[in-house]
Each structure stands twice: as C-alpha cells, then as structure tokens.
C-alpha cells in the first residue's frame, strides 16, 4: 500500500477528531455507525460538521463507507490508520517529513523520514493481515473471533512487540537500530547506513563474519531469545573504514540486526526448531554465496540453553513480557505470523525453495526484489539517503 501524505496538511482539526472517533469506534465495531461517530467526535458544530468531515475523510480514502443490511457506517482504512500514526509522530516532533520508500515487504512498508532537525530516520509501518485480507475466505473463522478489525490489532501488536524488543536489545548493547518512537502499527528508528547481507557479493573474510553472526545468535540465546527470522535480509552489514598509522586502509564489517516481531523465547515449545532454523539459514547463505563451510558443527540448542541467564545475564524474553505484552497478545501475534509464513510458502514457496538451492550468483539480483516480497526500489539506506532531501519528493506533514 502506498503511503501518500499529501492530504495530511489539508485536514482540519475537526477532521482529525472525526478520524480519531472512527478509530475509537472500531475497537468495538467492525463498521462504526454514523451516530456513534457523531457522538465520539463531540464536535461543537454538531452533526453537520461531523458529516462534512466524514465526507472529506472518505474522499481521500482514510475511511470507507460500508453499507450493511442492518446499518450504514464507516470503517477505518489502512490509510486512515497511517495518518493517525503519522499525526501522532508529528505532534510529538519525532517525524517532520516523509521521504522515499526503501523497502516494501508483504507485511511492512519502510520509509525514510526526517525529524525537525533534518535528521533522517526510518519509519516502519506494519501491515500484518494484509495477506490474510486477500484470502479472506480461509481466514473467516480466524477473524470471526477477533477484535473488530483484526489487521489493525495484529499490525499494532507487531509494532509494539518489535519496539519492545528493539528497546530491550538496544539497552543491552546489541547491534540494532536505536528505537525512537512507536504509535499504533508504526515504529520510528534510526537509519542504518548499510546494505542487507543479501546485497553483499563478496567479503574479505567470510569465516570471521560467519563467526560474528553465530556469536550473535548465541548472545541472544544467553539472554533468553531467538531472532526467528535470522536471514540475509534482516542482517545489515555496515562497512567501517579505518586507516592505520602506516596509511594502510582496512574495512571492518559490522552486522546490525533488524526485524523483531517474530522473536521467540528460548522457553518456547518450538524453541529448538527456531534456533536451528536461524543457524541453518546463515550456514546455507554462507555456503551458497561465499562457498564457505564452517569447520565445526553446531552450535546446538542444548548447549545454548545452558547459557540462558547465566551469571546474572538479563532475561530479555521476560523483560519484554513484563513491558505489558500479555500472553494472549503474544499468542495472537504468533498465530498471525505463522499464518503469514504459511501463506508466503503457499504463494511463492515452491519456486522459492528451488531458487534457494540452485541459486548461483548470476540470477540473484533479479530475484532479489521478489524473494522476500520487496519491490525493486532498492533497499538499505544507500538508496534512501540520496532520496529524501534531494529529489524534492519529501512531503512535510504540517
Ligand atoms: P519486513 O518485516 O518487511 O521484512 P524489515 O524490518 O526487515 O521489514 O525491513 C525491510 C527492509 O528495509 C530491510 O531488509 C532493510 O533493507 C530496510 N530497513 C529496515 N529497517 C532499516 C533501518 N533501520 N535502516 C536501514 N534500512 C532498513
Ligand atoms: Mg525483514
């Protein structure tokens, strides 16, 4: 879904109130009846003002009219939720303008944004349930028992969980983006000036990068965590250049980990499967891309398990749960993420698996854009950085 913020500046304060009223109403109503919108917006001008706002909001697609047999009403669209989140970020001065999109997944949009001082950051908009929406039939039962607008609830959970983990990991000194803000289904974080491992065709010393990536898996485990999607798209590689006294230049590669909504605890019933999957993902990639095979087997889950919380290490799985994430929320999100994975495999799985195995260098660039559902707009900050302020496309929100 494309985020177009142009209409934002033209919304009057009454429009924001009405939009917020639709959001509030949709917590309990799949379709928010017009009288309820009137009641919740509490506009001084009364019903006519509300109706005016409703029609301007509907015109720009922030709410959509739904005609039901029982009653007419409106539902919030993804666009509407995007606007509400951006409005919050703007009023808290975390985001001033929105620039280029640097990544598009099936369940997220990644935009470069800037704050008041012009500092560039990344806005991640979670779009969980987007796939489920397309395959509504098979999901009907699942959606039936959920909150009125399941996609909204699930996308918010994904953002909350990702933000909570980013905070916990950042505090513990893990190489992750700095968390800046969260609102609804979105988070704002620092922009990492790096490319995904996926786009790196050569490294001077694969063994040492491999060792570093494995040691990150083990370090996460010792804090009670498994990334759960530890692949070449979710590991960004920073190049740190340095010059020695004798003038020789050297480049050090530093991984930064991103994408945390699916993280699981080392106590999870399927922890071993997730742990092994993360390890194997890295092994497979290093073999394919760099023709590198580690000399030692493992690491193994049972050994990693023994290190959890050792010597007083902070249990981050527990601290995230303590941050207000209930078991039910984790369960709901996990079900949705599993569903998402199954959908993904169903849609592109067969082809993709083959690609994974055969994948030789030549064909990689092309499939890059599709394999993870990212559009070929370039990813990583490389493309984003030139984008935002130079091409005039950046849209200020106020
Ligand atoms: P998804 O859940 O859709 O996989 P990710 O969080 O993995 O979303 O982000 C998708 C892509 O966007 C990444 O592969 C990376 O190229 C880019 N990206 C995400 N966050 C950042 C960031 N903080 N800095 C730079 N690039 C980022
Ligand atoms: Mg990702």
GROMACS .gro file of C-alpha atoms and ligand atoms in nm:
model
  426
    1UNK     CA    1   0.000   0.000   0.000
    2UNK     CA    2   0.135   0.334  -0.094
    3UNK     CA    3   0.164   0.596   0.170
    4UNK     CA    4   0.063   0.929   0.027
    5UNK     CA    5   0.081   1.202   0.285
    6UNK     CA    6  -0.025   1.487   0.061
    7UNK     CA    7  -0.374   1.514   0.202
    8UNK     CA    8  -0.240   1.540   0.552
    9UNK     CA    9  -0.178   1.909   0.563
   10UNK     CA   10  -0.527   1.981   0.440
   11UNK     CA   11  -0.706   1.807   0.722
   12UNK     CA   12  -0.865   2.044   0.970
   13UNK     CA   13  -0.863   1.976   1.340
   14UNK     CA   14  -1.229   1.864   1.320
   15UNK     CA   15  -1.131   1.608   1.057
   16UNK     CA   16  -0.870   1.466   1.291
   17UNK     CA   17  -1.128   1.439   1.566
   18UNK     CA   18  -1.367   1.255   1.342
   19UNK     CA   19  -1.091   1.025   1.216
   20UNK     CA   20  -0.994   0.953   1.576
   21UNK     CA   21  -1.360   0.886   1.654
   22UNK     CA   22  -1.376   0.625   1.378
   23UNK     CA   23  -1.064   0.465   1.519
   24UNK     CA   24  -1.208   0.459   1.870
   25UNK     CA   25  -1.538   0.325   1.743
   26UNK     CA   26  -1.372   0.044   1.554
   27UNK     CA   27  -1.238  -0.104   1.875
   28UNK     CA   28  -1.585  -0.245   1.930
   29UNK     CA   29  -1.748  -0.219   1.590
   30UNK     CA   30  -1.640  -0.366   1.264
   31UNK     CA   31  -1.844  -0.095   1.098
   32UNK     CA   32  -1.876   0.220   1.304
   33UNK     CA   33  -2.232   0.352   1.282
   34UNK     CA   34  -2.257   0.718   1.183
   35UNK     CA   35  -2.441   0.823   1.503
   36UNK     CA   36  -2.160   0.671   1.706
   37UNK     CA   37  -1.903   0.870   1.507
   38UNK     CA   38  -2.105   1.183   1.583
   39UNK     CA   39  -2.115   1.100   1.950
   40UNK     CA   40  -1.746   1.016   1.978
   41UNK     CA   41  -1.625   1.321   1.786
   42UNK     CA   42  -1.808   1.567   2.011
   43UNK     CA   43  -1.774   1.848   1.766
   44UNK     CA   44  -1.911   2.183   1.864
   45UNK     CA   45  -2.071   2.233   1.525
   46UNK     CA   46  -2.280   1.922   1.581
   47UNK     CA   47  -2.384   1.665   1.326
   48UNK     CA   48  -2.342   1.877   1.016
   49UNK     CA   49  -1.976   1.944   1.094
   50UNK     CA   50  -1.923   1.575   1.150
   51UNK     CA   51  -2.085   1.490   0.820
   52UNK     CA   52  -1.868   1.738   0.641
   53UNK     CA   53  -1.558   1.583   0.791
   54UNK     CA   54  -1.681   1.232   0.718
   55UNK     CA   55  -1.719   1.313   0.352
   56UNK     CA   56  -1.378   1.477   0.325
   57UNK     CA   57  -1.214   1.182   0.501
   58UNK     CA   58  -1.394   0.935   0.278
   59UNK     CA   59  -1.295   1.131  -0.030
   60UNK     CA   60  -0.926   1.090   0.041
   61UNK     CA   61  -0.974   0.726   0.140
   62UNK     CA   62  -0.898   0.749   0.511
   63UNK     CA   63  -1.233   0.596   0.599
   64UNK     CA   64  -1.457   0.387   0.379
   65UNK     CA   65  -1.832   0.371   0.372
   66UNK     CA   66  -1.981   0.030   0.429
   67UNK     CA   67  -2.344  -0.039   0.355
   68UNK     CA   68  -2.480  -0.322   0.557
   69UNK     CA   69  -2.830  -0.460   0.578
   70UNK     CA   70  -2.857  -0.353   0.937
   71UNK     CA   71  -2.697  -0.013   0.935
   72UNK     CA   72  -2.467   0.214   0.740
   73UNK     CA   73  -2.135   0.315   0.876
   74UNK     CA   74  -1.768   0.357   0.817
   75UNK     CA   75  -1.452   0.168   0.875
   76UNK     CA   76  -1.101   0.299   0.911
   77UNK     CA   77  -0.874   0.214   0.617
   78UNK     CA   78  -0.503   0.141   0.634
   79UNK     CA   79  -0.453   0.492   0.501
   80UNK     CA   80  -0.656   0.631   0.788
   81UNK     CA   81  -0.453   0.441   1.043
   82UNK     CA   82  -0.129   0.554   0.874
   83UNK     CA   83  -0.243   0.915   0.901
   84UNK     CA   84  -0.333   0.883   1.267
   85UNK     CA   85   0.005   0.733   1.345
   86UNK     CA   86   0.192   0.996   1.147
   87UNK     CA   87  -0.013   1.268   1.310
   88UNK     CA   88   0.098   1.139   1.649
   89UNK     CA   89   0.463   1.118   1.542
   90UNK     CA   90   0.442   1.469   1.401
   91UNK     CA   91   0.282   1.616   1.711
   92UNK     CA   92   0.549   1.455   1.929
   93UNK     CA   93   0.810   1.600   1.695
   94UNK     CA   94   0.955   1.264   1.604
   95UNK     CA   95   0.869   1.297   1.237
   96UNK     CA   96   0.855   1.613   1.033
   97UNK     CA   97   0.860   1.488   0.676
   98UNK     CA   98   0.827   1.164   0.488
   99UNK     CA   99   1.061   1.070   0.206
  100UNK     CA  100   1.128   0.767  -0.007
  101UNK     CA  101   1.018   0.416   0.049
  102UNK     CA  102   1.325   0.198   0.087
  103UNK     CA  103   1.166  -0.137   0.143
  104UNK     CA  104   0.833  -0.294   0.078
  105UNK     CA  105   0.753  -0.626   0.226
  106UNK     CA  106   0.425  -0.805   0.214
  107UNK     CA  107   0.374  -0.706   0.570
  108UNK     CA  108   0.556  -0.379   0.607
  109UNK     CA  109   0.648  -0.055   0.436
  110UNK     CA  110   0.981   0.102   0.520
  111UNK     CA  111   1.013   0.476   0.463
  112UNK     CA  112   1.289   0.724   0.521
  113UNK     CA  113   1.158   1.012   0.731
  114UNK     CA  114   1.318   1.319   0.882
  115UNK     CA  115   1.264   1.496   1.209
  116UNK     CA  116   1.263   1.874   1.263
  117UNK     CA  117   1.637   1.900   1.260
  118UNK     CA  118   1.653   1.717   0.928
  119UNK     CA  119   1.795   1.402   1.082
  120UNK     CA  120   1.694   1.102   0.876
  121UNK     CA  121   1.527   0.807   1.041
  122UNK     CA  122   1.330   0.505   0.935
  123UNK     CA  123   0.955   0.462   0.971
  124UNK     CA  124   0.839   0.103   0.962
  125UNK     CA  125   0.469   0.056   0.900
  126UNK     CA  126   0.348  -0.290   0.990
  127UNK     CA  127   0.087  -0.435   0.761
  128UNK     CA  128   0.010  -0.766   0.914
  129UNK     CA  129  -0.310  -0.918   0.796
  130UNK     CA  130  -0.273  -0.770   0.453
  131UNK     CA  131  -0.229  -1.116   0.309
  132UNK     CA  132  -0.498  -1.258   0.528
  133UNK     CA  133  -0.729  -0.995   0.394
  134UNK     CA  134  -0.678  -1.112   0.041
  135UNK     CA  135  -0.752  -1.467   0.135
  136UNK     CA  136  -1.044  -1.373   0.350
  137UNK     CA  137  -1.228  -1.693   0.281
  138UNK     CA  138  -0.981  -1.918   0.452
  139UNK     CA  139  -0.943  -1.672   0.732
  140UNK     CA  140  -1.301  -1.607   0.803
  141UNK     CA  141  -1.316  -1.833   1.106
  142UNK     CA  142  -0.997  -1.695   1.240
  143UNK     CA  143  -1.113  -1.339   1.200
  144UNK     CA  144  -1.456  -1.405   1.337
  145UNK     CA  145  -1.344  -1.432   1.694
  146UNK     CA  146  -1.101  -1.150   1.684
  147UNK     CA  147  -1.120  -0.784   1.753
  148UNK     CA  148  -1.337  -0.593   1.515
  149UNK     CA  149  -1.058  -0.509   1.276
  150UNK     CA  150  -0.810  -0.782   1.302
  151UNK     CA  151  -0.547  -0.631   1.073
  152UNK     CA  152  -0.537  -0.322   1.284
  153UNK     CA  153  -0.499  -0.515   1.604
  154UNK     CA  154  -0.236  -0.751   1.466
  155UNK     CA  155  -0.031  -0.480   1.297
  156UNK     CA  156  -0.031  -0.283   1.620
  157UNK     CA  157   0.081  -0.589   1.813
  158UNK     CA  158   0.364  -0.644   1.565
  159UNK     CA  159   0.481  -0.285   1.605
  160UNK     CA  160   0.453  -0.297   1.983
  161UNK     CA  161   0.646  -0.619   2.004
  162UNK     CA  162   0.913  -0.506   1.764
  163UNK     CA  163   0.955  -0.181   1.954
  164UNK     CA  164   0.972  -0.355   2.289
  165UNK     CA  165   1.244  -0.589   2.164
  166UNK     CA  166   1.436  -0.314   1.991
  167UNK     CA  167   1.440  -0.123   2.318
  168UNK     CA  168   1.548  -0.422   2.523
  169UNK     CA  169   1.819  -0.524   2.275
  170UNK     CA  170   1.944  -0.171   2.233
  171UNK     CA  171   1.969  -0.122   2.608
  172UNK     CA  172   2.167  -0.441   2.635
  173UNK     CA  173   2.414  -0.316   2.374
  174UNK     CA  174   2.312  -0.539   2.083
  175UNK     CA  175   2.381  -0.402   1.734
  176UNK     CA  176   2.027  -0.296   1.642
  177UNK     CA  177   1.875   0.033   1.525
  178UNK     CA  178   1.800   0.283   1.802
  179UNK     CA  179   1.431   0.284   1.884
  180UNK     CA  180   1.284   0.635   1.865
  181UNK     CA  181   0.906   0.613   1.881
  182UNK     CA  182   0.604   0.389   1.836
  183UNK     CA  183   0.247   0.471   1.752
  184UNK     CA  184  -0.021   0.222   1.657
  185UNK     CA  185   0.117  -0.002   1.378
  186UNK     CA  186   0.432   0.202   1.321
  187UNK     CA  187   0.774   0.250   1.470
  188UNK     CA  188   1.042   0.510   1.415
  189UNK     CA  189   1.405   0.402   1.446
  190UNK     CA  190   1.748   0.519   1.347
  191UNK     CA  191   1.852   0.478   0.986
  192UNK     CA  192   2.132   0.228   0.946
  193UNK     CA  193   2.378   0.327   0.679
  194UNK     CA  194   2.431  -0.021   0.544
  195UNK     CA  195   2.318  -0.277   0.293
  196UNK     CA  196   2.145  -0.604   0.370
  197UNK     CA  197   2.379  -0.904   0.365
  198UNK     CA  198   2.173  -1.021   0.071
  199UNK     CA  199   2.330  -0.750  -0.145
  200UNK     CA  200   2.687  -0.822  -0.047
  201UNK     CA  201   2.854  -1.035  -0.309
  202UNK     CA  202   3.198  -1.067  -0.156
  203UNK     CA  203   3.359  -1.033   0.184
  204UNK     CA  204   3.730  -1.038   0.259
  205UNK     CA  205   3.698  -1.292   0.537
  206UNK     CA  206   3.376  -1.495   0.538
  207UNK     CA  207   3.490  -1.701   0.836
  208UNK     CA  208   3.509  -1.405   1.069
  209UNK     CA  209   3.173  -1.260   0.959
  210UNK     CA  210   3.018  -1.604   0.996
  211UNK     CA  211   3.164  -1.636   1.344
  212UNK     CA  212   3.031  -1.298   1.438
  213UNK     CA  213   2.680  -1.378   1.316
  214UNK     CA  214   2.678  -1.709   1.501
  215UNK     CA  215   2.806  -1.544   1.815
  216UNK     CA  216   2.514  -1.300   1.792
  217UNK     CA  217   2.273  -1.593   1.782
  218UNK     CA  218   2.443  -1.731   2.094
  219UNK     CA  219   2.445  -1.397   2.266
  220UNK     CA  220   2.073  -1.357   2.201
  221UNK     CA  221   2.018  -1.708   2.335
  222UNK     CA  222   2.207  -1.629   2.653
  223UNK     CA  223   1.954  -1.352   2.709
  224UNK     CA  224   1.669  -1.596   2.651
  225UNK     CA  225   1.594  -1.501   2.289
  226UNK     CA  226   1.582  -1.642   1.938
  227UNK     CA  227   1.551  -1.400   1.647
  228UNK     CA  228   1.328  -1.632   1.447
  229UNK     CA  229   1.395  -1.480   1.104
  230UNK     CA  230   1.770  -1.452   1.101
  231UNK     CA  231   1.830  -1.426   0.730
  232UNK     CA  232   2.028  -1.222   0.479
  233UNK     CA  233   1.753  -0.960   0.454
  234UNK     CA  234   1.739  -0.895   0.825
  235UNK     CA  235   2.111  -0.855   0.877
  236UNK     CA  236   2.252  -0.526   0.758
  237UNK     CA  237   2.626  -0.502   0.704
  238UNK     CA  238   2.799  -0.180   0.797
  239UNK     CA  239   3.137  -0.106   0.650
  240UNK     CA  240   3.365   0.066   0.895
  241UNK     CA  241   3.669   0.206   0.720
  242UNK     CA  242   3.982   0.283   0.913
  243UNK     CA  243   4.332   0.392   0.828
  244UNK     CA  244   4.626   0.261   1.024
  245UNK     CA  245   4.926   0.473   1.116
  246UNK     CA  246   5.125   0.342   0.822
  247UNK     CA  247   4.848   0.457   0.592
  248UNK     CA  248   4.704   0.117   0.508
  249UNK     CA  249   4.328   0.119   0.486
  250UNK     CA  250   4.116  -0.155   0.625
  251UNK     CA  251   3.746  -0.222   0.626
  252UNK     CA  252   3.570  -0.388   0.911
  253UNK     CA  253   3.227  -0.537   0.857
  254UNK     CA  254   2.978  -0.488   1.134
  255UNK     CA  255   2.641  -0.661   1.132
  256UNK     CA  256   2.328  -0.485   1.254
  257UNK     CA  257   2.019  -0.696   1.318
  258UNK     CA  258   1.668  -0.577   1.234
  259UNK     CA  259   1.310  -0.710   1.215
  260UNK     CA  260   1.190  -0.841   1.550
  261UNK     CA  261   0.815  -0.909   1.551
  262UNK     CA  262   0.865  -1.285   1.536
  263UNK     CA  263   1.127  -1.317   1.810
  264UNK     CA  264   1.065  -1.605   2.048
  265UNK     CA  265   1.180  -1.703   2.390
  266UNK     CA  266   1.430  -1.985   2.447
  267UNK     CA  267   1.148  -2.136   2.655
  268UNK     CA  268   0.911  -2.157   2.361
  269UNK     CA  269   0.781  -2.508   2.289
  270UNK     CA  270   0.939  -2.497   1.944
  271UNK     CA  271   1.249  -2.309   2.052
  272UNK     CA  272   1.487  -2.573   1.924
  273UNK     CA  273   1.331  -2.568   1.577
  274UNK     CA  274   1.353  -2.186   1.561
  275UNK     CA  275   1.709  -2.186   1.690
  276UNK     CA  276   1.823  -2.447   1.437
  277UNK     CA  277   1.641  -2.269   1.159
  278UNK     CA  278   1.825  -1.943   1.233
  279UNK     CA  279   2.161  -2.120   1.245
  280UNK     CA  280   2.094  -2.314   0.925
  281UNK     CA  281   1.980  -2.006   0.744
  282UNK     CA  282   2.320  -1.846   0.796
  283UNK     CA  283   2.504  -2.165   0.711
  284UNK     CA  284   2.311  -2.208   0.390
  285UNK     CA  285   2.367  -1.850   0.285
  286UNK     CA  286   2.740  -1.860   0.354
  287UNK     CA  287   2.776  -2.180   0.158
  288UNK     CA  288   2.581  -2.051  -0.137
  289UNK     CA  289   2.714  -1.701  -0.152
  290UNK     CA  290   3.069  -1.729  -0.023
  291UNK     CA  291   3.129  -2.103  -0.068
  292UNK     CA  292   3.212  -2.115   0.298
  293UNK     CA  293   3.164  -2.417   0.521
  294UNK     CA  294   3.239  -2.392   0.892
  295UNK     CA  295   3.484  -2.643   1.028
  296UNK     CA  296   3.283  -2.711   1.340
  297UNK     CA  297   2.930  -2.847   1.365
  298UNK     CA  298   2.663  -2.662   1.561
  299UNK     CA  299   2.607  -2.451   1.753
  300UNK     CA  300   2.347  -2.667   1.922
  301UNK     CA  301   2.035  -2.561   2.102
  302UNK     CA  302   2.101  -2.777   2.407
  303UNK     CA  303   2.433  -2.601   2.469
  304UNK     CA  304   2.285  -2.258   2.410
  305UNK     CA  305   2.003  -2.341   2.651
  306UNK     CA  306   2.252  -2.390   2.932
  307UNK     CA  307   2.374  -2.035   2.894
  308UNK     CA  308   2.034  -1.867   2.933
  309UNK     CA  309   2.052  -1.613   3.212
  310UNK     CA  310   2.395  -1.740   3.315
  311UNK     CA  311   2.599  -1.525   3.553
  312UNK     CA  312   2.307  -1.294   3.604
  313UNK     CA  313   2.255  -1.209   3.236
  314UNK     CA  314   1.931  -1.022   3.192
  315UNK     CA  315   1.645  -1.232   3.056
  316UNK     CA  316   1.511  -1.017   2.775
  317UNK     CA  317   1.226  -1.255   2.697
  318UNK     CA  318   1.096  -1.194   3.046
  319UNK     CA  319   1.153  -0.821   3.042
  320UNK     CA  320   0.955  -0.780   2.722
  321UNK     CA  321   0.667  -0.973   2.869
  322UNK     CA  322   0.687  -0.752   3.171
  323UNK     CA  323   0.660  -0.446   2.949
  324UNK     CA  324   0.289  -0.501   2.906
  325UNK     CA  325   0.283  -0.771   2.646
  326UNK     CA  326   0.032  -1.026   2.764
  327UNK     CA  327   0.046  -1.396   2.683
  328UNK     CA  328  -0.269  -1.357   2.479
  329UNK     CA  329  -0.114  -1.084   2.269
  330UNK     CA  330   0.194  -1.295   2.204
  331UNK     CA  331  -0.028  -1.587   2.108
  332UNK     CA  332  -0.245  -1.382   1.873
  333UNK     CA  333   0.060  -1.239   1.704
  334UNK     CA  334   0.231  -1.573   1.677
  335UNK     CA  335  -0.074  -1.726   1.514
  336UNK     CA  336  -0.083  -1.444   1.263
  337UNK     CA  337   0.288  -1.470   1.186
  338UNK     CA  338   0.262  -1.844   1.138
  339UNK     CA  339  -0.029  -1.789   0.909
  340UNK     CA  340   0.174  -1.531   0.721
  341UNK     CA  341   0.461  -1.776   0.678
  342UNK     CA  342   0.227  -2.045   0.557
  343UNK     CA  343   0.065  -1.805   0.311
  344UNK     CA  344   0.404  -1.700   0.186
  345UNK     CA  345   0.512  -2.056   0.129
  346UNK     CA  346   0.184  -2.134  -0.035
  347UNK     CA  347   0.217  -1.845  -0.277
  348UNK     CA  348   0.578  -1.849  -0.371
  349UNK     CA  349   0.717  -2.137  -0.174
  350UNK     CA  350   0.768  -2.399  -0.439
  351UNK     CA  351   0.954  -2.166  -0.671
  352UNK     CA  352   1.146  -2.004  -0.396
  353UNK     CA  353   1.275  -2.325  -0.246
  354UNK     CA  354   1.424  -2.419  -0.577
  355UNK     CA  355   1.584  -2.083  -0.610
  356UNK     CA  356   1.736  -2.117  -0.271
  357UNK     CA  357   1.916  -2.434  -0.363
  358UNK     CA  358   2.021  -2.360  -0.715
  359UNK     CA  359   2.087  -2.000  -0.661
  360UNK     CA  360   2.408  -1.919  -0.834
  361UNK     CA  361   2.542  -1.571  -0.844
  362UNK     CA  362   2.416  -1.469  -1.184
  363UNK     CA  363   2.045  -1.474  -1.125
  364UNK     CA  364   2.048  -1.332  -0.779
  365UNK     CA  365   1.999  -0.967  -0.838
  366UNK     CA  366   1.674  -1.009  -1.020
  367UNK     CA  367   1.506  -1.236  -0.783
  368UNK     CA  368   1.623  -1.018  -0.501
  369UNK     CA  369   1.322  -0.798  -0.529
  370UNK     CA  370   1.072  -1.077  -0.523
  371UNK     CA  371   1.214  -1.339  -0.295
  372UNK     CA  372   1.124  -1.150   0.018
  373UNK     CA  373   0.841  -0.961  -0.135
  374UNK     CA  374   1.039  -0.643  -0.154
  375UNK     CA  375   0.984  -0.430  -0.454
  376UNK     CA  376   1.288  -0.339  -0.650
  377UNK     CA  377   1.317   0.010  -0.521
  378UNK     CA  378   1.648  -0.061  -0.365
  379UNK     CA  379   1.684  -0.133  -0.002
  380UNK     CA  380   1.917  -0.027   0.264
  381UNK     CA  381   1.998   0.324   0.339
  382UNK     CA  382   2.209   0.368   0.031
  383UNK     CA  383   1.910   0.444  -0.182
  384UNK     CA  384   1.719   0.610   0.094
  385UNK     CA  385   1.982   0.861   0.178
  386UNK     CA  386   2.004   1.026  -0.154
  387UNK     CA  387   1.629   1.009  -0.177
  388UNK     CA  388   1.482   1.208   0.098
  389UNK     CA  389   1.600   1.559   0.083
  390UNK     CA  390   1.746   1.592  -0.260
  391UNK     CA  391   1.473   1.494  -0.500
  392UNK     CA  392   1.200   1.718  -0.373
  393UNK     CA  393   0.967   1.427  -0.316
  394UNK     CA  394   0.981   1.456   0.054
  395UNK     CA  395   0.647   1.559   0.195
  396UNK     CA  396   0.628   1.762   0.508
  397UNK     CA  397   0.339   1.671   0.729
  398UNK     CA  398   0.243   2.001   0.877
  399LIG     P1  399   0.998  -0.680   0.696
  399LIG     O1  400   0.931  -0.715   0.823
  399LIG     O2  401   0.902  -0.639   0.589
  399LIG     O3  402   1.094  -0.783   0.650
  399LIG     P2  403   1.230  -0.524   0.779
  399LIG     O4  404   1.229  -0.461   0.912
  399LIG     O5  405   1.310  -0.649   0.764
  399LIG     O6  406   1.079  -0.546   0.729
  399LIG     O7  407   1.281  -0.416   0.674
  399LIG     C1  408   1.277  -0.440   0.532
  399LIG     C2  409   1.399  -0.380   0.465
  399LIG     O8  410   1.406  -0.240   0.488
  399LIG     C3  411   1.531  -0.435   0.519
  399LIG     O9  412   1.571  -0.550   0.451
  399LIG     C4  413   1.626  -0.320   0.500
  399LIG    O10  414   1.676  -0.320   0.369
  399LIG     C5  415   1.538  -0.197   0.515
  399LIG     N1  416   1.546  -0.143   0.653
  399LIG     C6  417   1.464  -0.171   0.756
  399LIG     N2  418   1.498  -0.103   0.868
  399LIG     C7  419   1.605  -0.029   0.835
  399LIG     C8  420   1.689   0.065   0.908
  399LIG     N3  421   1.667   0.095   1.037
  399LIG     N4  422   1.791   0.123   0.842
  399LIG     C9  423   1.814   0.095   0.712
  399LIG     N5  424   1.741   0.008   0.639
  399LIG    C10  425   1.636  -0.053   0.698
  400LIG    MG1  426   1.274  -0.841   0.714
   0.00000   0.00000   0.00000
